[in-house]
Coordinates of C-alpha atoms in Angstrom, one line a residue:
X581 CA 22.2 -14.1 6.2
X582 CA 20.1 -16.7 3.3
X583 CA 22.3 -19.5 4.8
X584 CA 21.1 -18.7 8.5
X585 CA 17.5 -17.8 7.5
X586 CA 17.8 -21.2 5.7
X587 CA 19.4 -23.6 8.1
X588 CA 16.5 -21.9 10.9
X589 CA 13.7 -23.2 8.5
X590 CA 15.6 -26.7 8.3
X591 CA 15.2 -27.0 12.0
X592 CA 12.2 -25.5 11.9
X593 CA 11.2 -28.1 8.7
X594 CA 12.7 -31.3 11.1
X595 CA 10.5 -30.6 14.2
X596 CA 7.1 -30.0 11.7
X597 CA 8.4 -33.6 11.0
X598 CA 8.7 -34.9 14.5
X599 CA 4.8 -33.6 15.3
X600 CA 3.5 -35.0 11.5
X601 CA 5.4 -38.8 12.8
X602 CA 2.9 -37.5 16.0
X603 CA -0.5 -36.9 14.5
X604 CA -0.4 -33.3 14.7
X605 CA -0.2 -32.6 11.5
X606 CA -2.6 -30.6 10.5
X607 CA -1.5 -27.2 13.1
X608 CA 1.4 -27.5 10.4
X609 CA 2.0 -26.8 7.0
X610 CA 5.0 -28.2 4.8
X611 CA 7.6 -25.8 5.5
X612 CA 7.0 -26.3 9.5
X613 CA 5.8 -23.5 10.2
X614 CA 1.8 -23.2 12.0
X615 CA -0.8 -23.8 9.6
X616 CA -1.8 -20.7 7.3
X617 CA -5.6 -19.5 7.3
X618 CA -5.6 -17.2 5.0
X619 CA -8.5 -17.1 2.4
X620 CA -9.6 -15.7 -0.9
X621 CA -11.3 -13.4 1.4
X622 CA -8.9 -12.4 3.9
X623 CA -6.4 -11.5 0.4
X624 CA -8.4 -10.0 -0.9
X625 CA -9.4 -7.6 2.3
X626 CA -5.7 -6.9 2.6
X627 CA -4.9 -6.1 -1.2
X628 CA -8.4 -3.4 -1.3
X629 CA -6.9 -1.9 2.2
X630 CA -3.4 -1.4 0.2
X631 CA -4.7 -0.7 -2.7
X632 CA -7.6 2.4 -1.9
X633 CA -6.4 4.9 0.1
X634 CA -7.6 8.2 0.2
X635 CA -5.2 9.0 -3.8
X636 CA -8.8 7.6 -4.7
X637 CA -9.8 11.1 -3.7
X638 CA -7.3 13.0 -6.3
X639 CA -8.7 10.7 -9.5
X640 CA -11.1 13.5 -10.3
X641 CA -8.7 16.1 -10.4
X642 CA -6.1 13.4 -12.2
X643 CA -9.5 12.6 -15.3
X644 CA -9.4 16.7 -15.5
X645 CA -6.0 16.4 -16.4
X646 CA -6.7 13.5 -19.3
X647 CA -10.3 14.4 -20.5
X648 CA -13.8 12.1 -20.9
X649 CA -11.2 10.3 -23.5
X650 CA -8.3 9.5 -22.1
X651 CA -8.9 9.2 -18.1
X652 CA -11.2 6.8 -18.2
X653 CA -8.8 4.9 -20.2
X654 CA -6.0 5.4 -19.0
X655 CA -7.7 3.7 -15.6
X656 CA -8.5 0.4 -17.3
X657 CA -5.2 -0.3 -19.0
X658 CA -3.3 0.2 -16.2
X659 CA -6.1 -1.7 -14.0
X660 CA -5.1 -4.8 -16.6
X661 CA -1.1 -4.0 -16.2
X662 CA -1.3 -4.5 -12.4
X663 CA -4.0 -7.6 -12.6
X664 CA -1.2 -9.1 -15.2
X665 CA 1.7 -7.9 -13.6
X666 CA 0.2 -9.6 -9.9
X667 CA -0.2 -12.8 -11.1
X668 CA 2.9 -13.1 -13.0
X669 CA 4.5 -12.1 -9.5
X670 CA 1.7 -14.4 -7.4
X671 CA 3.2 -16.9 -9.4
X672 CA 6.6 -16.1 -7.9
X673 CA 5.8 -17.3 -4.5
X674 CA 6.9 -21.2 -4.7
X675 CA 10.0 -22.2 -7.2
X676 CA 9.2 -24.9 -9.3
X677 CA 6.0 -26.3 -8.3
X678 CA 3.0 -24.4 -7.7
X679 CA 1.7 -27.1 -4.6
X680 CA 5.1 -28.4 -2.8
X681 CA 7.8 -26.0 -4.8
X682 CA 9.9 -24.4 -1.9
X683 CA 7.9 -21.9 -1.0
X684 CA 9.3 -17.8 -1.5
X685 CA 8.2 -15.7 2.1
X686 CA 9.0 -11.9 0.3
X687 CA 9.5 -10.2 -2.5
X688 CA 13.5 -10.2 -2.2
X689 CA 13.5 -14.4 -1.5
X690 CA 11.2 -14.6 -5.0
X691 CA 14.5 -12.3 -6.4
X692 CA 17.3 -14.6 -4.8
X693 CA 15.4 -17.9 -6.4
X694 CA 14.3 -16.9 -9.7
X695 CA 17.5 -14.5 -10.6
X696 CA 20.0 -17.2 -9.5
X697 CA 20.8 -15.6 -6.0
X698 CA 22.0 -12.2 -7.7
X699 CA 23.1 -10.1 -5.0
X700 CA 22.6 -7.2 -6.3
X701 CA 19.0 -7.4 -7.7
X702 CA 18.1 -8.9 -4.6
X703 CA 19.6 -5.4 -2.8
X704 CA 18.7 -3.1 -4.7
X705 CA 14.9 -5.4 -4.2
X706 CA 15.1 -4.9 -0.7
X707 CA 16.4 -1.2 -1.1
X708 CA 13.2 0.0 -2.8
X709 CA 10.7 -1.9 -1.1
X710 CA 11.8 -1.2 2.7
X711 CA 11.8 2.7 1.7
X712 CA 8.8 3.0 -0.3
X713 CA 7.1 1.0 3.0
X714 CA 8.9 3.5 5.2
X715 CA 7.7 6.9 3.8
X716 CA 4.2 4.6 3.2
X717 CA 4.6 5.3 6.9
X718 CA 5.5 8.9 6.6
X719 CA 2.7 9.7 4.5
X720 CA -0.1 8.0 6.1
X721 CA 0.5 9.9 9.2
X722 CA 0.2 12.8 7.3
X723 CA -3.0 12.0 5.6
X724 CA -5.0 10.6 8.6
X725 CA -3.5 14.3 10.2
X726 CA -5.0 16.3 7.3
X727 CA -8.3 14.6 7.6
X728 CA -8.3 15.1 11.4
X729 CA -8.4 18.9 11.1
X730 CA -11.1 18.9 8.1
X731 CA -13.2 17.5 10.6
X732 CA -12.0 20.3 13.5
X733 CA -12.2 22.9 10.3
X734 CA -15.5 22.1 9.2
X735 CA -17.0 22.2 13.0
X736 CA -15.8 25.6 13.5
X737 CA -16.2 26.8 10.2
X738 CA -20.4 25.4 10.9
X739 CA -20.4 26.6 14.6
X740 CA -18.9 30.3 14.1
X741 CA -20.9 30.8 10.9
X742 CA -17.8 31.3 8.5
X743 CA -16.0 34.7 10.7
X744 CA -13.5 32.3 11.9
X745 CA -11.1 31.5 9.6
X746 CA -10.1 28.1 11.4
X747 CA -6.6 27.5 11.2
X748 CA -5.6 24.3 12.9
X749 CA -2.1 22.8 13.4
X750 CA -2.3 19.7 12.6
X751 CA 1.2 18.2 15.0
X752 CA -1.0 16.7 17.7
X753 CA -3.1 15.0 15.3
X754 CA 0.0 13.0 14.2
X755 CA 1.6 12.3 17.4
X756 CA -2.1 11.5 18.3
X757 CA -2.2 9.0 14.6
X758 CA 1.0 7.9 16.2
X759 CA -0.5 6.2 19.5
X760 CA -2.9 4.3 17.9
X761 CA 0.1 2.7 15.6
X762 CA 2.1 2.1 18.1
X763 CA -0.9 -0.2 20.0
X764 CA -1.8 -1.9 16.8
X765 CA 1.9 -1.8 15.0
X766 CA 2.1 -4.8 18.4
X767 CA 0.1 -6.3 15.9
X768 CA 2.9 -9.8 15.2
X769 CA 1.8 -10.3 11.8
X770 CA -0.1 -10.2 7.8
X771 CA -2.1 -13.4 10.2
X772 CA -3.4 -12.0 13.6
X773 CA -4.4 -8.5 10.8
X774 CA -7.4 -9.8 8.8
X775 CA -9.4 -8.1 10.6
X776 CA -7.7 -5.3 11.0
X777 CA -7.3 -5.1 6.9
X778 CA -11.7 -5.9 6.5
X779 CA -12.7 -2.8 9.1
X780 CA -10.2 -0.6 6.8
X781 CA -11.6 -2.0 3.1
X782 CA -15.4 -1.2 4.7
X783 CA -14.1 2.7 5.9
X784 CA -12.3 3.0 1.7
X785 CA -15.9 2.3 0.6
X786 CA -17.1 3.7 3.1
X787 CA -15.6 7.4 2.6
X788 CA -16.0 6.7 -1.8
X789 CA -19.2 6.0 -1.4
X790 CA -20.1 9.2 0.1
X791 CA -17.2 11.4 -2.2
X792 CA -19.1 9.2 -5.2
X793 CA -22.6 10.4 -3.4
X794 CA -21.9 13.8 -3.2
X795 CA -20.6 14.3 -6.7
X796 CA -23.5 12.7 -8.7
X797 CA -25.4 15.4 -5.8
X798 CA -23.1 18.2 -7.4
X799 CA -24.3 16.7 -11.0
X800 CA -28.0 16.7 -10.4
X801 CA -27.7 20.0 -8.6
X802 CA -25.6 21.3 -11.6
X803 CA -28.0 19.9 -13.9
X804 CA -25.1 19.2 -16.7
X805 CA -22.1 17.0 -16.8
X806 CA -18.8 19.2 -16.6
X807 CA -15.3 18.8 -18.3
X808 CA -13.9 18.1 -21.8
X809 CA -13.1 15.3 -23.8
X810 CA -9.9 16.4 -23.7
X811 CA -9.5 17.8 -20.1
X812 CA -8.4 20.8 -18.7
X813 CA -7.7 23.5 -21.8
X814 CA -4.4 25.5 -23.1
X815 CA -5.1 28.5 -22.3
X816 CA -6.8 27.8 -18.5
X817 CA -3.3 26.6 -18.4
X818 CA 0.3 26.9 -20.4
X819 CA 1.2 23.8 -22.6
X820 CA 3.8 23.5 -21.0
X821 CA 1.5 22.8 -17.3
X822 CA -0.4 20.8 -20.1
X823 CA 2.1 18.3 -20.5
X824 CA 3.5 19.1 -16.9
X825 CA 0.1 18.0 -15.7
X826 CA -1.5 14.7 -17.8
X827 CA 2.4 13.3 -17.0
X828 CA 1.5 13.9 -13.2
X829 CA -1.9 12.5 -13.8
X830 CA -0.5 9.4 -15.2
X831 CA 1.3 8.9 -12.5
X832 CA -1.4 9.9 -10.1
X833 CA -3.2 7.1 -11.1
X834 CA -0.6 4.3 -12.2
X835 CA 0.2 4.5 -8.0
X836 CA -3.5 4.4 -6.8
X837 CA -3.0 0.5 -7.9
X838 CA 0.7 -0.2 -6.9
X839 CA 0.5 -2.9 -4.5
X840 CA 3.1 -5.5 -5.6
X841 CA 5.6 -4.6 -2.7
X842 CA 3.8 -6.4 -0.6
X843 CA 2.2 -9.5 -2.8
X844 CA 4.1 -11.8 -1.5
X845 CA 4.0 -11.0 2.0
X846 CA -0.2 -11.2 1.6
X847 CA 0.4 -14.4 -0.3
X848 CA 2.7 -16.5 2.7
X849 CA -0.9 -16.0 5.0
X850 CA -2.8 -17.9 2.5
X851 CA -3.7 -21.8 3.2
X852 CA -3.1 -24.5 0.8
X853 CA -4.3 -26.5 -1.3
X854 CA -6.0 -25.3 -3.8
X855 CA -2.1 -24.0 -4.4
X856 CA -1.3 -20.0 -3.8
X857 CA -1.0 -18.8 -6.4
X858 CA -4.9 -19.8 -7.6
X859 CA -6.0 -18.5 -4.9
X860 CA -4.6 -14.9 -5.5
X861 CA -5.5 -15.5 -8.6
X862 CA -8.9 -15.2 -7.2
X863 CA -8.5 -12.4 -4.9
X864 CA -6.3 -9.8 -7.4
X865 CA -9.3 -10.1 -9.8
X866 CA -11.9 -9.4 -7.3
X867 CA -9.0 -6.7 -5.4
X868 CA -8.9 -4.5 -8.6
X869 CA -12.0 -4.7 -9.9
X870 CA -13.8 -3.8 -7.0
X871 CA -10.9 -1.1 -7.1
X872 CA -11.4 0.0 -10.3
X873 CA -15.2 0.1 -10.3
X874 CA -15.4 2.6 -6.9
X875 CA -11.7 4.6 -9.0
X876 CA -13.7 4.6 -12.1
X877 CA -17.1 5.8 -9.8
X878 CA -15.1 8.7 -7.3
X879 CA -13.2 9.8 -10.5
X880 CA -15.4 10.1 -13.4
X881 CA -18.6 12.0 -11.6
X882 CA -16.2 14.1 -9.3
X883 CA -15.3 15.4 -12.9
X884 CA -18.6 15.1 -14.2
X885 CA -20.0 17.6 -11.1
X886 CA -15.9 19.7 -11.1
X887 CA -15.3 19.7 -14.5
X888 CA -11.7 21.3 -15.0
X889 CA -11.6 22.9 -11.6
X890 CA -12.1 19.2 -10.0
X891 CA -10.2 19.6 -6.4
X892 CA -7.1 17.6 -5.7
X893 CA -8.7 16.2 -3.1
X894 CA -12.7 15.3 -4.0
X895 CA -13.9 15.8 -0.2
X896 CA -12.2 19.5 0.1
X897 CA -14.7 20.5 -3.1
X898 CA -18.0 20.6 -1.3
X899 CA -16.8 22.7 1.0
X900 CA -17.6 22.5 4.8
X901 CA -21.2 23.1 4.7
X902 CA -22.8 20.9 2.5
X903 CA -24.0 19.0 4.6
X904 CA -20.6 19.5 7.0
X905 CA -21.4 16.0 9.2
X906 CA -21.5 14.1 5.9
X907 CA -18.1 15.0 5.3
X908 CA -16.7 14.2 8.9
X909 CA -17.9 10.6 8.4
X910 CA -15.8 10.5 5.5
X911 CA -12.7 12.1 6.7
X912 CA -13.2 9.5 10.2
X913 CA -13.1 7.0 7.6
X914 CA -10.4 7.8 6.0
X915 CA -8.3 8.6 9.2
X916 CA -9.8 4.8 10.8
X917 CA -9.0 3.6 7.3
X918 CA -5.4 4.2 7.1
X919 CA -4.9 2.9 10.6
X920 CA -5.4 -0.7 8.7
X921 CA -3.2 0.4 5.8
X922 CA -0.8 1.8 8.0
X923 CA 0.0 -2.1 9.3
X924 CA -0.4 -3.7 6.3
X925 CA 1.8 -1.9 4.9
X926 CA 4.6 -2.0 7.6
X927 CA 4.5 -5.3 8.2
X928 CA 6.7 -6.7 5.3
X929 CA 9.2 -4.2 7.1
X930 CA 8.5 -5.1 10.7
X931 CA 9.2 -8.7 9.4
X932 CA 12.4 -8.1 8.2
X933 CA 14.2 -6.1 10.6
X934 CA 12.8 -9.1 12.9
X935 CA 13.7 -12.0 11.1
X936 CA 17.7 -10.6 10.3
X937 CA 17.6 -9.9 14.5
X938 CA 16.6 -13.4 15.3
X939 CA 18.8 -14.6 13.1
X940 CA 21.9 -12.5 13.9
X941 CA 20.9 -12.7 17.9
X942 CA 19.3 -16.6 18.3
X943 CA 20.7 -16.9 22.1
X944 CA 19.3 -14.0 22.9
X945 CA 16.0 -13.7 25.2
X946 CA 15.5 -9.9 24.7
X947 CA 14.9 -10.8 20.9
X948 CA 13.8 -14.3 20.8
X949 CA 11.8 -14.8 24.6
X950 CA 7.8 -14.4 24.4
X951 CA 5.8 -14.0 27.7
X952 CA 2.1 -15.1 27.4
X953 CA -0.1 -11.9 28.8
X954 CA -3.4 -14.1 29.2
X955 CA -6.9 -11.7 27.9
X956 CA -10.6 -12.3 29.0
X957 CA -12.2 -15.0 26.0
X958 CA -9.3 -15.0 24.0
X959 CA -6.0 -16.4 23.5
X960 CA -2.9 -15.1 25.6
X961 CA -0.6 -12.2 24.0
X962 CA 2.7 -13.3 23.5
X963 CA 5.0 -10.1 24.0
X964 CA 8.1 -9.8 22.7
X965 CA 10.1 -7.4 24.0
X966 CA 12.4 -6.5 21.2
X967 CA 9.1 -6.2 18.8
X968 CA 7.6 -4.1 21.4
X969 CA 10.6 -1.9 21.9
X970 CA 12.0 -1.5 18.0
X971 CA 8.1 -1.2 16.7
X972 CA 7.6 1.7 19.0
X973 CA 10.4 3.5 17.9
X974 CA 9.9 3.0 14.6
X975 CA 6.8 4.5 14.6
X976 CA 7.4 7.0 17.0
X977 CA 10.8 8.3 14.3
X978 CA 8.1 8.2 11.1
X979 CA 5.7 10.9 12.9
X980 CA 8.4 12.8 14.2
X981 CA 9.5 13.0 10.7
X982 CA 5.8 13.7 9.2
X983 CA 5.9 16.3 11.6
X984 CA 9.5 18.0 10.5
X985 CA 8.6 17.6 6.8
X986 CA 4.7 18.3 6.4
X987 CA 4.6 17.8 2.2
X988 CA 6.5 14.4 2.4
X989 CA 3.6 13.7 0.3
X990 CA 5.1 15.4 -2.5
X991 CA 8.6 13.1 -1.5
X992 CA 6.0 10.1 -1.1
X993 CA 5.0 10.3 -4.5
X994 CA 8.7 10.3 -5.6
X995 CA 9.5 7.1 -3.8
X996 CA 6.1 5.5 -5.0
X997 CA 7.6 6.7 -8.6
X998 CA 10.7 5.4 -8.2
X999 CA 9.6 1.9 -6.8
X1000 CA 5.8 1.4 -9.4
X1001 CA 8.6 0.0 -12.3
X1002 CA 11.0 -1.8 -10.9
X1003 CA 8.6 -3.5 -8.2
X1004 CA 5.3 -4.1 -10.2
X1005 CA 7.1 -4.3 -13.8
X1006 CA 10.3 -5.2 -14.4
X1007 CA 10.5 -7.9 -11.7
X1008 CA 7.9 -9.3 -12.4
X1009 CA 7.8 -9.9 -16.1
X1010 CA 11.9 -10.7 -16.1
X1011 CA 10.9 -13.4 -13.1
X1012 CA 8.2 -15.0 -15.8
X1013 CA 10.4 -14.4 -18.7
X1014 CA 12.8 -16.4 -16.6
X1015 CA 10.2 -18.7 -15.1
X1016 CA 8.7 -20.0 -18.3
X1017 CA 11.7 -19.9 -20.4
X1018 CA 10.6 -16.9 -23.4
X1019 CA 12.8 -17.1 -25.9
X1020 CA 14.9 -13.7 -26.2
X1021 CA 13.8 -11.8 -29.6
X1022 CA 10.2 -13.7 -29.8
X1023 CA 6.3 -12.1 -29.9
X1024 CA 5.9 -12.7 -26.5
X1025 CA 9.9 -11.4 -25.2
X1026 CA 9.5 -8.0 -27.0
X1027 CA 6.0 -7.9 -25.6
X1028 CA 6.8 -8.3 -22.0
X1029 CA 9.9 -5.5 -23.1
X1030 CA 7.4 -3.4 -24.9
X1031 CA 4.8 -3.0 -21.3
X1032 CA 8.1 -2.9 -19.2
X1033 CA 9.5 0.4 -21.2
X1034 CA 6.4 1.7 -21.2
X1035 CA 6.1 1.7 -17.6
X1036 CA 9.8 2.8 -17.4
X1037 CA 8.7 6.2 -19.1
X1038 CA 5.4 7.1 -17.3
X1039 CA 7.9 6.1 -13.7
X1040 CA 10.5 9.0 -14.7
X1041 CA 7.6 11.4 -15.9
X1042 CA 5.3 11.2 -12.5
X1043 CA 9.2 12.3 -10.3
X1044 CA 9.4 14.7 -12.3
X1045 CA 6.8 15.7 -11.1
X1046 CA 6.7 15.0 -7.4
X1047 CA 10.6 17.1 -7.5
X1048 CA 8.3 19.7 -9.6
X1049 CA 6.1 19.9 -6.1
X1050 CA 9.2 18.9 -4.1
X1051 CA 10.5 22.5 -5.6
X1052 CA 7.6 24.1 -4.4
X1053 CA 7.2 23.2 -1.2
X1054 CA 11.0 23.7 0.1
X1055 CA 10.1 27.5 -0.9
X1056 CA 7.1 27.9 1.7
X1057 CA 8.3 25.4 4.6
X1058 CA 8.7 26.0 8.1
X1059 CA 9.2 22.8 10.0
X1060 CA 7.0 21.4 12.7
X1061 CA 3.9 23.8 11.3
X1062 CA 2.1 22.7 9.3
X1063 CA -1.1 25.2 10.3
X1064 CA -4.4 24.6 7.7

């Protein structure tokens, strides 16, 4: 596969040289591909869209398990770890010189270049990465349907004055979300996705700000700050539950920051000069700083408002009346954000499949031919029949699985747990050690290994918590009957 891909790039590069000789180098990058146009701001929008998922609303619950001391401290620690490992990974985009070295278009390419073509590591990375991305697609379908159901339920409660229990089935909403994704999935690649990412990033700020505002309002209404220094106390829950919940909270916070498995693909949209790694360092700093500020505000004010009884979803803690229209706006913002996030996460998976199919069938018109469809006032849209068919099937399959396994958030948590350590910590650290030739057993080498091992233990604990959630869900499991 690599040989075919290299051949393909080589052919493209020759075309690029010809174009350069004709004075049209402004249209192509050093690898012969169309000029990349991404900036620090578009990269930041992609990262924020990927990182600030609806998981921000569960952070008040996470802080409630850890308390006022450990909760914010853990959040800061994970923001630093994410920033640091992201910088290590962004340096792996090019092999050799930061400006002229060979580009690694995907995370798997970076693994292949740095581990001297270790097929096992490349396959392991690809398996973890793409299974995670598929899991995210299913989890986001479920999360979006929950928010759409919440809007209908709040309006139903309001109309009936609380007399109607307003039980809703989420299947119709999952199908609606899937239909929207079929349309947006035809956006060819990351480069054309920047506007959707910016809209999604704005939506994430919208619902986070509403959650924050309602939290502040609740604190003022209560005339006190809830919570305690050590979090939920033993007595309210058993000693075992306290340990269990603490591990789940660590997992929630760790995965709330996780976006490494699409970082290299985002970096491949960035123009140069300056070097892509410099741009990504700035984009990562801006994104992680903004994300941490929102996480701290929403998590801390949510905990201050509800104390040890903080709900798993901050917006559900305010009931349906306080004020219901504002909660409707917040839930609508979540849905719009998830539409964008779904595409940001799925683009690397789409690209991986399409790249491999093109290499396998280089002469197939169905796979390679693009039909130009004129759009008044815009550039013509290039329709590819294989992309239309395969991406549509992908969205349909992920939607059906979401309807079949409505508790997939726990399974998604398990996939996220298994993906956090290898993709966010282990591979970036090991590639950095190889690149910088850090001697074994040196102080820096030992510190990096301690970081890696600590994150491995957090991953194991969070995975155990997710498995427990799945076991509980299976006891009341009814396929295609997700009622709220």
